[in-house]
Short mmCIF file of N, CA and C in Angstrom, two decimals:
data_model
loop_
_atom_site.label_atom_id
_atom_site.label_comp_id
_atom_site.label_asym_id
_atom_site.label_seq_id
_atom_site.Cartn_x
_atom_site.Cartn_y
_atom_site.Cartn_z
N MET A 1 0.85 -1.19 0.00
CA MET A 1 0.00 0.00 0.00
C MET A 1 0.89 1.24 0.00
N PRO A 2 1.55 1.52 -1.11
CA PRO A 2 2.45 2.67 -1.18
C PRO A 2 1.75 3.98 -0.79
N GLY A 3 2.47 4.79 -0.01
CA GLY A 3 1.94 6.09 0.36
C GLY A 3 1.05 6.10 1.58
N TYR A 4 0.76 4.94 2.17
CA TYR A 4 -0.11 4.88 3.35
C TYR A 4 0.68 4.76 4.64
N GLY A 5 1.99 4.70 4.57
CA GLY A 5 2.80 4.61 5.77
C GLY A 5 2.75 3.25 6.42
N THR A 6 2.47 2.20 5.65
CA THR A 6 2.42 0.87 6.23
C THR A 6 3.82 0.39 6.55
N LEU A 7 3.90 -0.49 7.51
CA LEU A 7 5.17 -1.01 7.99
C LEU A 7 5.63 -2.20 7.16
N ASP A 8 6.89 -2.56 7.34
CA ASP A 8 7.43 -3.76 6.73
C ASP A 8 6.62 -4.97 7.21
N PRO A 9 6.48 -6.02 6.38
CA PRO A 9 5.65 -7.17 6.77
C PRO A 9 5.97 -7.79 8.13
N ALA A 10 7.21 -7.67 8.60
CA ALA A 10 7.58 -8.26 9.89
C ALA A 10 7.41 -7.28 11.05
N GLU A 11 7.02 -6.04 10.77
CA GLU A 11 6.86 -5.02 11.82
C GLU A 11 5.40 -4.87 12.21
N GLY A 12 5.17 -4.12 13.29
CA GLY A 12 3.80 -3.89 13.75
C GLY A 12 3.10 -5.20 14.07
N GLY A 13 1.84 -5.28 13.73
CA GLY A 13 1.08 -6.50 13.97
C GLY A 13 1.50 -7.63 13.06
N GLY A 14 2.14 -7.31 11.96
CA GLY A 14 2.59 -8.33 11.02
C GLY A 14 1.48 -8.75 10.08
N LEU A 15 1.87 -9.48 9.06
CA LEU A 15 0.89 -9.95 8.09
C LEU A 15 -0.09 -10.92 8.74
N LEU A 16 -1.31 -10.90 8.25
CA LEU A 16 -2.37 -11.74 8.80
C LEU A 16 -2.33 -13.12 8.16
N PRO A 17 -2.58 -14.17 8.94
CA PRO A 17 -2.64 -15.51 8.34
C PRO A 17 -3.97 -15.69 7.60
N TRP A 18 -3.97 -16.55 6.60
CA TRP A 18 -5.20 -16.82 5.85
C TRP A 18 -6.30 -17.33 6.77
N LYS A 19 -5.95 -18.05 7.81
CA LYS A 19 -6.95 -18.54 8.76
C LYS A 19 -7.76 -17.37 9.35
N TRP A 20 -7.11 -16.24 9.60
CA TRP A 20 -7.81 -15.05 10.10
C TRP A 20 -8.89 -14.62 9.09
N ALA A 21 -8.54 -14.58 7.81
CA ALA A 21 -9.50 -14.19 6.77
C ALA A 21 -10.68 -15.17 6.73
N GLU A 22 -10.38 -16.45 6.82
CA GLU A 22 -11.45 -17.45 6.82
C GLU A 22 -12.37 -17.27 8.02
N GLU A 23 -11.81 -16.95 9.18
CA GLU A 23 -12.63 -16.70 10.38
C GLU A 23 -13.54 -15.50 10.16
N GLN A 24 -13.03 -14.43 9.55
CA GLN A 24 -13.84 -13.25 9.29
C GLN A 24 -14.98 -13.59 8.33
N MET A 25 -14.70 -14.41 7.34
CA MET A 25 -15.74 -14.84 6.39
C MET A 25 -16.83 -15.61 7.13
N GLY A 26 -16.43 -16.42 8.09
CA GLY A 26 -17.40 -17.18 8.87
C GLY A 26 -18.22 -16.31 9.80
N LEU A 27 -17.62 -15.24 10.31
CA LEU A 27 -18.32 -14.35 11.25
C LEU A 27 -19.27 -13.38 10.56
N SER A 28 -19.02 -13.07 9.32
CA SER A 28 -19.84 -12.08 8.61
C SER A 28 -21.21 -12.67 8.30
N ARG A 29 -22.25 -11.98 8.73
CA ARG A 29 -23.61 -12.43 8.44
C ARG A 29 -24.01 -12.03 7.03
N ASN A 30 -23.63 -10.83 6.64
CA ASN A 30 -23.97 -10.29 5.33
C ASN A 30 -22.69 -9.97 4.57
N PHE A 31 -22.80 -9.99 3.27
CA PHE A 31 -21.67 -9.73 2.39
C PHE A 31 -22.12 -8.77 1.30
N TRP A 32 -21.17 -8.09 0.69
CA TRP A 32 -21.43 -7.26 -0.48
C TRP A 32 -20.83 -7.99 -1.67
N LEU A 33 -21.64 -8.14 -2.71
CA LEU A 33 -21.23 -8.82 -3.94
C LEU A 33 -21.22 -7.81 -5.07
N ALA A 34 -20.08 -7.68 -5.75
CA ALA A 34 -19.97 -6.78 -6.89
C ALA A 34 -19.83 -7.59 -8.17
N THR A 35 -20.71 -7.30 -9.11
CA THR A 35 -20.66 -7.89 -10.45
C THR A 35 -20.62 -6.73 -11.44
N VAL A 36 -20.64 -7.05 -12.73
CA VAL A 36 -20.55 -6.01 -13.76
C VAL A 36 -21.69 -6.18 -14.76
N TYR A 37 -22.42 -5.08 -14.99
CA TYR A 37 -23.44 -5.06 -16.05
C TYR A 37 -22.78 -5.33 -17.40
N PRO A 38 -23.56 -5.77 -18.37
CA PRO A 38 -22.99 -5.98 -19.72
C PRO A 38 -22.30 -4.74 -20.30
N ASP A 39 -22.77 -3.55 -19.92
CA ASP A 39 -22.15 -2.32 -20.46
C ASP A 39 -20.95 -1.85 -19.63
N GLY A 40 -20.55 -2.64 -18.62
CA GLY A 40 -19.37 -2.33 -17.84
C GLY A 40 -19.61 -1.59 -16.54
N ARG A 41 -20.85 -1.16 -16.28
CA ARG A 41 -21.14 -0.47 -15.01
C ARG A 41 -21.07 -1.47 -13.86
N PRO A 42 -20.63 -1.03 -12.69
CA PRO A 42 -20.62 -1.92 -11.53
C PRO A 42 -22.03 -2.13 -10.97
N HIS A 43 -22.24 -3.28 -10.38
CA HIS A 43 -23.50 -3.62 -9.73
C HIS A 43 -23.15 -4.26 -8.39
N VAL A 44 -23.62 -3.68 -7.29
CA VAL A 44 -23.30 -4.18 -5.96
C VAL A 44 -24.59 -4.47 -5.22
N MET A 45 -24.66 -5.65 -4.61
CA MET A 45 -25.84 -6.05 -3.85
C MET A 45 -25.42 -6.80 -2.58
N PRO A 46 -26.22 -6.66 -1.51
CA PRO A 46 -25.95 -7.46 -0.31
C PRO A 46 -26.47 -8.88 -0.52
N VAL A 47 -25.75 -9.84 0.05
CA VAL A 47 -26.19 -11.24 -0.01
C VAL A 47 -25.86 -11.93 1.31
N TRP A 48 -26.62 -12.97 1.61
CA TRP A 48 -26.22 -13.92 2.64
C TRP A 48 -25.25 -14.86 1.96
N GLY A 49 -24.30 -15.37 2.72
CA GLY A 49 -23.37 -16.31 2.14
C GLY A 49 -22.60 -17.07 3.20
N VAL A 50 -21.92 -18.11 2.75
CA VAL A 50 -21.13 -18.94 3.65
C VAL A 50 -19.76 -19.20 3.03
N TRP A 51 -18.79 -19.38 3.89
CA TRP A 51 -17.45 -19.77 3.47
C TRP A 51 -17.30 -21.25 3.78
N GLY A 52 -16.98 -22.06 2.78
CA GLY A 52 -16.78 -23.48 3.00
C GLY A 52 -16.12 -24.12 1.80
N ASP A 53 -15.34 -25.14 2.05
CA ASP A 53 -14.66 -25.86 0.98
C ASP A 53 -13.81 -24.91 0.13
N GLU A 54 -13.19 -23.93 0.80
CA GLU A 54 -12.30 -22.96 0.17
C GLU A 54 -12.98 -22.11 -0.90
N ARG A 55 -14.29 -21.89 -0.72
CA ARG A 55 -15.05 -21.05 -1.64
C ARG A 55 -16.10 -20.27 -0.87
N PHE A 56 -16.51 -19.14 -1.45
CA PHE A 56 -17.63 -18.37 -0.94
C PHE A 56 -18.86 -18.80 -1.72
N TRP A 57 -19.94 -19.13 -1.00
CA TRP A 57 -21.17 -19.64 -1.60
C TRP A 57 -22.33 -18.70 -1.32
N PHE A 58 -23.20 -18.52 -2.29
CA PHE A 58 -24.47 -17.81 -2.09
C PHE A 58 -25.46 -18.32 -3.13
N SER A 59 -26.71 -17.93 -2.96
CA SER A 59 -27.72 -18.30 -3.94
C SER A 59 -28.57 -17.09 -4.27
N SER A 60 -29.22 -17.15 -5.41
CA SER A 60 -30.08 -16.06 -5.86
C SER A 60 -30.99 -16.62 -6.96
N SER A 61 -32.08 -15.94 -7.21
CA SER A 61 -32.97 -16.41 -8.28
C SER A 61 -32.25 -16.29 -9.62
N LEU A 62 -32.56 -17.21 -10.52
CA LEU A 62 -31.90 -17.21 -11.83
C LEU A 62 -32.05 -15.90 -12.59
N PRO A 63 -33.24 -15.27 -12.58
CA PRO A 63 -33.35 -14.04 -13.36
C PRO A 63 -32.81 -12.78 -12.67
N SER A 64 -32.22 -12.91 -11.48
CA SER A 64 -31.72 -11.73 -10.79
C SER A 64 -30.59 -11.07 -11.61
N ARG A 65 -30.43 -9.78 -11.43
CA ARG A 65 -29.39 -9.04 -12.15
C ARG A 65 -28.02 -9.60 -11.84
N LYS A 66 -27.74 -9.92 -10.57
CA LYS A 66 -26.41 -10.41 -10.21
C LYS A 66 -26.09 -11.72 -10.90
N VAL A 67 -27.06 -12.62 -11.00
CA VAL A 67 -26.81 -13.90 -11.67
C VAL A 67 -26.63 -13.68 -13.17
N ARG A 68 -27.47 -12.86 -13.77
CA ARG A 68 -27.31 -12.59 -15.20
C ARG A 68 -25.94 -11.95 -15.47
N ASN A 69 -25.51 -11.05 -14.58
CA ASN A 69 -24.20 -10.43 -14.75
C ASN A 69 -23.08 -11.46 -14.67
N LEU A 70 -23.11 -12.31 -13.65
CA LEU A 70 -21.98 -13.23 -13.47
C LEU A 70 -21.98 -14.35 -14.50
N VAL A 71 -23.14 -14.68 -15.06
CA VAL A 71 -23.14 -15.66 -16.15
C VAL A 71 -22.41 -15.08 -17.36
N ALA A 72 -22.61 -13.79 -17.63
CA ALA A 72 -21.95 -13.13 -18.75
C ALA A 72 -20.48 -12.84 -18.46
N LYS A 73 -20.17 -12.48 -17.23
CA LYS A 73 -18.80 -12.13 -16.83
C LYS A 73 -18.60 -12.65 -15.41
N PRO A 74 -17.98 -13.81 -15.24
CA PRO A 74 -17.92 -14.46 -13.94
C PRO A 74 -16.97 -13.86 -12.91
N GLU A 75 -16.20 -12.84 -13.27
CA GLU A 75 -15.30 -12.23 -12.30
C GLU A 75 -16.12 -11.36 -11.34
N VAL A 76 -15.97 -11.61 -10.04
CA VAL A 76 -16.74 -10.91 -9.02
C VAL A 76 -15.83 -10.51 -7.86
N THR A 77 -16.34 -9.58 -7.05
CA THR A 77 -15.69 -9.22 -5.80
C THR A 77 -16.70 -9.39 -4.69
N VAL A 78 -16.26 -9.97 -3.57
CA VAL A 78 -17.10 -10.20 -2.40
C VAL A 78 -16.39 -9.59 -1.20
N THR A 79 -17.14 -8.85 -0.37
CA THR A 79 -16.55 -8.30 0.85
C THR A 79 -17.40 -8.66 2.06
N THR A 80 -16.74 -8.74 3.19
CA THR A 80 -17.45 -8.93 4.45
C THR A 80 -18.11 -7.61 4.83
N GLU A 81 -18.97 -7.66 5.85
CA GLU A 81 -19.71 -6.46 6.26
C GLU A 81 -18.94 -5.59 7.25
N ASP A 82 -17.89 -6.08 7.85
CA ASP A 82 -17.18 -5.36 8.90
C ASP A 82 -16.04 -4.53 8.30
N ALA A 83 -16.24 -3.22 8.22
CA ALA A 83 -15.24 -2.34 7.62
C ALA A 83 -14.00 -2.16 8.50
N GLU A 84 -14.07 -2.58 9.77
CA GLU A 84 -12.90 -2.46 10.64
C GLU A 84 -12.00 -3.69 10.59
N ARG A 85 -12.52 -4.79 10.07
CA ARG A 85 -11.75 -6.02 9.86
C ARG A 85 -12.19 -6.63 8.53
N PRO A 86 -12.04 -5.88 7.44
CA PRO A 86 -12.57 -6.35 6.17
C PRO A 86 -11.76 -7.47 5.54
N VAL A 87 -12.46 -8.30 4.81
CA VAL A 87 -11.84 -9.24 3.89
C VAL A 87 -12.51 -8.97 2.54
N VAL A 88 -11.69 -8.78 1.54
CA VAL A 88 -12.17 -8.52 0.19
C VAL A 88 -11.64 -9.64 -0.70
N LEU A 89 -12.55 -10.41 -1.29
CA LEU A 89 -12.16 -11.51 -2.18
C LEU A 89 -12.45 -11.12 -3.62
N GLU A 90 -11.51 -11.36 -4.48
CA GLU A 90 -11.73 -11.26 -5.92
C GLU A 90 -11.62 -12.67 -6.46
N GLY A 91 -12.59 -13.06 -7.27
CA GLY A 91 -12.54 -14.42 -7.78
C GLY A 91 -13.46 -14.63 -8.96
N ARG A 92 -13.61 -15.88 -9.27
CA ARG A 92 -14.41 -16.30 -10.41
C ARG A 92 -15.60 -17.09 -9.90
N ALA A 93 -16.79 -16.66 -10.30
CA ALA A 93 -18.03 -17.32 -9.87
C ALA A 93 -18.38 -18.45 -10.83
N GLU A 94 -18.92 -19.51 -10.26
CA GLU A 94 -19.40 -20.62 -11.09
C GLU A 94 -20.74 -21.09 -10.55
N LEU A 95 -21.64 -21.44 -11.45
CA LEU A 95 -22.92 -21.99 -11.04
C LEU A 95 -22.72 -23.45 -10.67
N VAL A 96 -23.33 -23.85 -9.57
CA VAL A 96 -23.18 -25.21 -9.06
C VAL A 96 -24.53 -25.91 -9.14
N THR A 97 -24.56 -27.10 -9.73
CA THR A 97 -25.81 -27.86 -9.86
C THR A 97 -25.69 -29.29 -9.35
N GLU A 98 -24.49 -29.71 -8.98
CA GLU A 98 -24.28 -31.08 -8.54
C GLU A 98 -25.02 -31.31 -7.22
N PRO A 99 -25.88 -32.33 -7.13
CA PRO A 99 -26.73 -32.54 -5.94
C PRO A 99 -25.98 -32.59 -4.61
N ALA A 100 -24.85 -33.26 -4.54
CA ALA A 100 -24.12 -33.35 -3.27
C ALA A 100 -23.60 -31.97 -2.85
N ALA A 101 -23.15 -31.17 -3.81
CA ALA A 101 -22.67 -29.82 -3.49
C ALA A 101 -23.82 -28.93 -3.04
N LEU A 102 -24.99 -29.06 -3.67
CA LEU A 102 -26.16 -28.29 -3.25
C LEU A 102 -26.56 -28.65 -1.82
N GLN A 103 -26.52 -29.95 -1.50
CA GLN A 103 -26.85 -30.38 -0.13
C GLN A 103 -25.85 -29.83 0.86
N ARG A 104 -24.57 -29.86 0.52
CA ARG A 104 -23.53 -29.32 1.41
C ARG A 104 -23.77 -27.84 1.65
N PHE A 105 -24.08 -27.08 0.58
CA PHE A 105 -24.32 -25.65 0.72
C PHE A 105 -25.54 -25.38 1.59
N ILE A 106 -26.64 -26.07 1.36
CA ILE A 106 -27.85 -25.78 2.15
C ILE A 106 -27.63 -26.17 3.61
N ASP A 107 -26.85 -27.20 3.85
CA ASP A 107 -26.51 -27.56 5.24
C ASP A 107 -25.71 -26.44 5.91
N MET A 108 -24.76 -25.84 5.17
CA MET A 108 -23.97 -24.74 5.72
C MET A 108 -24.85 -23.52 5.98
N VAL A 109 -25.76 -23.22 5.06
CA VAL A 109 -26.67 -22.08 5.23
C VAL A 109 -27.56 -22.29 6.46
N ASN A 110 -28.15 -23.46 6.57
CA ASN A 110 -29.03 -23.74 7.71
C ASN A 110 -28.29 -23.66 9.04
N ALA A 111 -27.06 -24.14 9.08
CA ALA A 111 -26.27 -24.08 10.31
C ALA A 111 -25.92 -22.64 10.67
N LYS A 112 -25.55 -21.84 9.68
CA LYS A 112 -25.12 -20.47 9.94
C LYS A 112 -26.28 -19.55 10.29
N TYR A 113 -27.37 -19.63 9.55
CA TYR A 113 -28.46 -18.67 9.70
C TYR A 113 -29.65 -19.20 10.51
N GLY A 114 -29.57 -20.45 10.98
CA GLY A 114 -30.66 -21.00 11.78
C GLY A 114 -31.92 -21.22 10.97
N THR A 115 -31.77 -21.45 9.68
CA THR A 115 -32.92 -21.69 8.81
C THR A 115 -33.16 -23.19 8.68
N GLY A 116 -34.22 -23.54 8.03
CA GLY A 116 -34.55 -24.95 7.84
C GLY A 116 -34.87 -25.26 6.39
N TYR A 117 -34.14 -24.63 5.48
CA TYR A 117 -34.39 -24.85 4.06
C TYR A 117 -34.06 -26.28 3.67
N GLY A 118 -34.84 -26.81 2.75
CA GLY A 118 -34.52 -28.10 2.15
C GLY A 118 -33.74 -27.86 0.87
N VAL A 119 -33.09 -28.89 0.38
CA VAL A 119 -32.29 -28.75 -0.83
C VAL A 119 -33.15 -28.35 -2.02
N ASP A 120 -34.48 -28.63 -1.95
CA ASP A 120 -35.36 -28.24 -3.04
C ASP A 120 -35.41 -26.72 -3.23
N PHE A 121 -35.07 -25.96 -2.18
CA PHE A 121 -34.99 -24.51 -2.28
C PHE A 121 -33.97 -24.08 -3.34
N LEU A 122 -32.99 -24.92 -3.57
CA LEU A 122 -31.92 -24.62 -4.51
C LEU A 122 -32.15 -25.22 -5.90
N ASP A 123 -33.39 -25.52 -6.23
CA ASP A 123 -33.73 -26.09 -7.53
C ASP A 123 -33.06 -25.27 -8.64
N PRO A 124 -32.11 -25.87 -9.38
CA PRO A 124 -31.38 -25.14 -10.41
C PRO A 124 -32.26 -24.57 -11.53
N ALA A 125 -33.50 -25.01 -11.64
CA ALA A 125 -34.41 -24.45 -12.64
C ALA A 125 -34.97 -23.10 -12.18
N VAL A 126 -34.83 -22.81 -10.87
CA VAL A 126 -35.40 -21.60 -10.29
C VAL A 126 -34.34 -20.70 -9.67
N ASN A 127 -33.43 -21.31 -8.92
CA ASN A 127 -32.42 -20.56 -8.19
C ASN A 127 -31.01 -20.99 -8.59
N ALA A 128 -30.14 -20.01 -8.63
CA ALA A 128 -28.73 -20.28 -8.91
C ALA A 128 -27.99 -20.46 -7.59
N THR A 129 -27.20 -21.48 -7.50
CA THR A 129 -26.25 -21.63 -6.41
C THR A 129 -24.89 -21.30 -6.99
N VAL A 130 -24.21 -20.39 -6.33
CA VAL A 130 -22.96 -19.85 -6.87
C VAL A 130 -21.83 -20.09 -5.89
N ALA A 131 -20.71 -20.53 -6.40
CA ALA A 131 -19.49 -20.69 -5.62
C ALA A 131 -18.42 -19.79 -6.23
N VAL A 132 -17.76 -19.03 -5.39
CA VAL A 132 -16.70 -18.13 -5.84
C VAL A 132 -15.38 -18.65 -5.30
N ARG A 133 -14.52 -19.01 -6.22
CA ARG A 133 -13.19 -19.47 -5.86
C ARG A 133 -12.26 -18.26 -5.87
N PRO A 134 -11.66 -17.92 -4.72
CA PRO A 134 -10.82 -16.72 -4.70
C PRO A 134 -9.57 -16.84 -5.57
N GLN A 135 -9.24 -15.72 -6.20
CA GLN A 135 -7.99 -15.60 -6.95
C GLN A 135 -7.04 -14.67 -6.21
N ARG A 136 -7.61 -13.63 -5.59
CA ARG A 136 -6.87 -12.68 -4.76
C ARG A 136 -7.75 -12.30 -3.58
N ALA A 137 -7.13 -11.91 -2.49
CA ALA A 137 -7.88 -11.45 -1.31
C ALA A 137 -7.05 -10.41 -0.59
N PHE A 138 -7.74 -9.58 0.18
CA PHE A 138 -7.10 -8.52 0.95
C PHE A 138 -7.79 -8.44 2.29
N GLY A 139 -7.04 -8.20 3.35
CA GLY A 139 -7.62 -8.04 4.67
C GLY A 139 -6.76 -7.13 5.53
N LEU A 140 -7.40 -6.53 6.54
CA LEU A 140 -6.66 -5.72 7.50
C LEU A 140 -7.46 -5.57 8.77
N LYS A 141 -6.75 -5.18 9.84
CA LYS A 141 -7.38 -4.87 11.12
C LYS A 141 -7.26 -3.37 11.32
N GLN A 142 -8.38 -2.69 11.55
CA GLN A 142 -8.40 -1.23 11.70
C GLN A 142 -7.41 -0.75 12.75
N GLY A 143 -7.39 -1.38 13.91
CA GLY A 143 -6.51 -0.95 14.99
C GLY A 143 -5.03 -1.17 14.70
N GLU A 144 -4.72 -1.97 13.71
CA GLU A 144 -3.34 -2.24 13.33
C GLU A 144 -3.14 -1.88 11.86
N PHE A 145 -3.77 -0.80 11.44
CA PHE A 145 -3.78 -0.45 10.02
C PHE A 145 -2.40 -0.40 9.39
N THR A 146 -1.43 0.16 10.09
CA THR A 146 -0.12 0.30 9.46
C THR A 146 0.69 -0.99 9.46
N GLY A 147 0.28 -1.98 10.26
CA GLY A 147 1.06 -3.20 10.35
C GLY A 147 0.37 -4.47 9.91
N SER A 148 -0.92 -4.40 9.55
CA SER A 148 -1.62 -5.64 9.24
C SER A 148 -2.13 -5.81 7.83
N PRO A 149 -2.13 -4.80 6.95
CA PRO A 149 -2.67 -5.03 5.60
C PRO A 149 -1.99 -6.21 4.94
N THR A 150 -2.81 -7.14 4.47
CA THR A 150 -2.27 -8.38 3.90
C THR A 150 -2.99 -8.70 2.61
N ARG A 151 -2.22 -9.13 1.63
CA ARG A 151 -2.78 -9.55 0.34
C ARG A 151 -2.41 -11.01 0.14
N TRP A 152 -3.38 -11.80 -0.28
CA TRP A 152 -3.16 -13.20 -0.58
C TRP A 152 -3.45 -13.43 -2.06
N THR A 153 -2.71 -14.31 -2.70
CA THR A 153 -2.99 -14.70 -4.07
C THR A 153 -3.09 -16.22 -4.11
N PHE A 154 -3.94 -16.69 -5.01
CA PHE A 154 -4.22 -18.12 -5.12
C PHE A 154 -4.01 -18.54 -6.57
N GLY A 155 -3.82 -19.83 -6.79
CA GLY A 155 -3.68 -20.33 -8.15
C GLY A 155 -4.89 -19.94 -8.98
N GLU A 156 -4.64 -19.52 -10.20
CA GLU A 156 -5.75 -19.07 -11.04
C GLU A 156 -6.08 -20.06 -12.07
#
């Protein structure tokens, strides 16, 4: 972060471990999802979501703007709701239809949000189940701003 006065990676609070980012993803109740309209304008919407199996998962109706956007251009950005301990993921979204994966996702949603949805809620003819595999991520702790900003990169 040139120009922000951040410390060397070994100074201050030090770089954050990926486990910290995964914990923040688990703690966040709501997320912000950014997609791109066909004409290039940004589109941002709040979503419920879960972190599991090294991916961020959410669902939405098939005709929703966010699903139509990501089908056309699967690159997305997802952020946690906590601006003082943010995690920002950039990755590639994919629609998931495999029955075992749908069951795993609905189990994670029900456990996190205290819901009782059945897997039929994720009927691929009606609703899209989306998994975002991170390519890059960024996180920091507000109280350790100069010593904790961390960037992670993943195989693309």
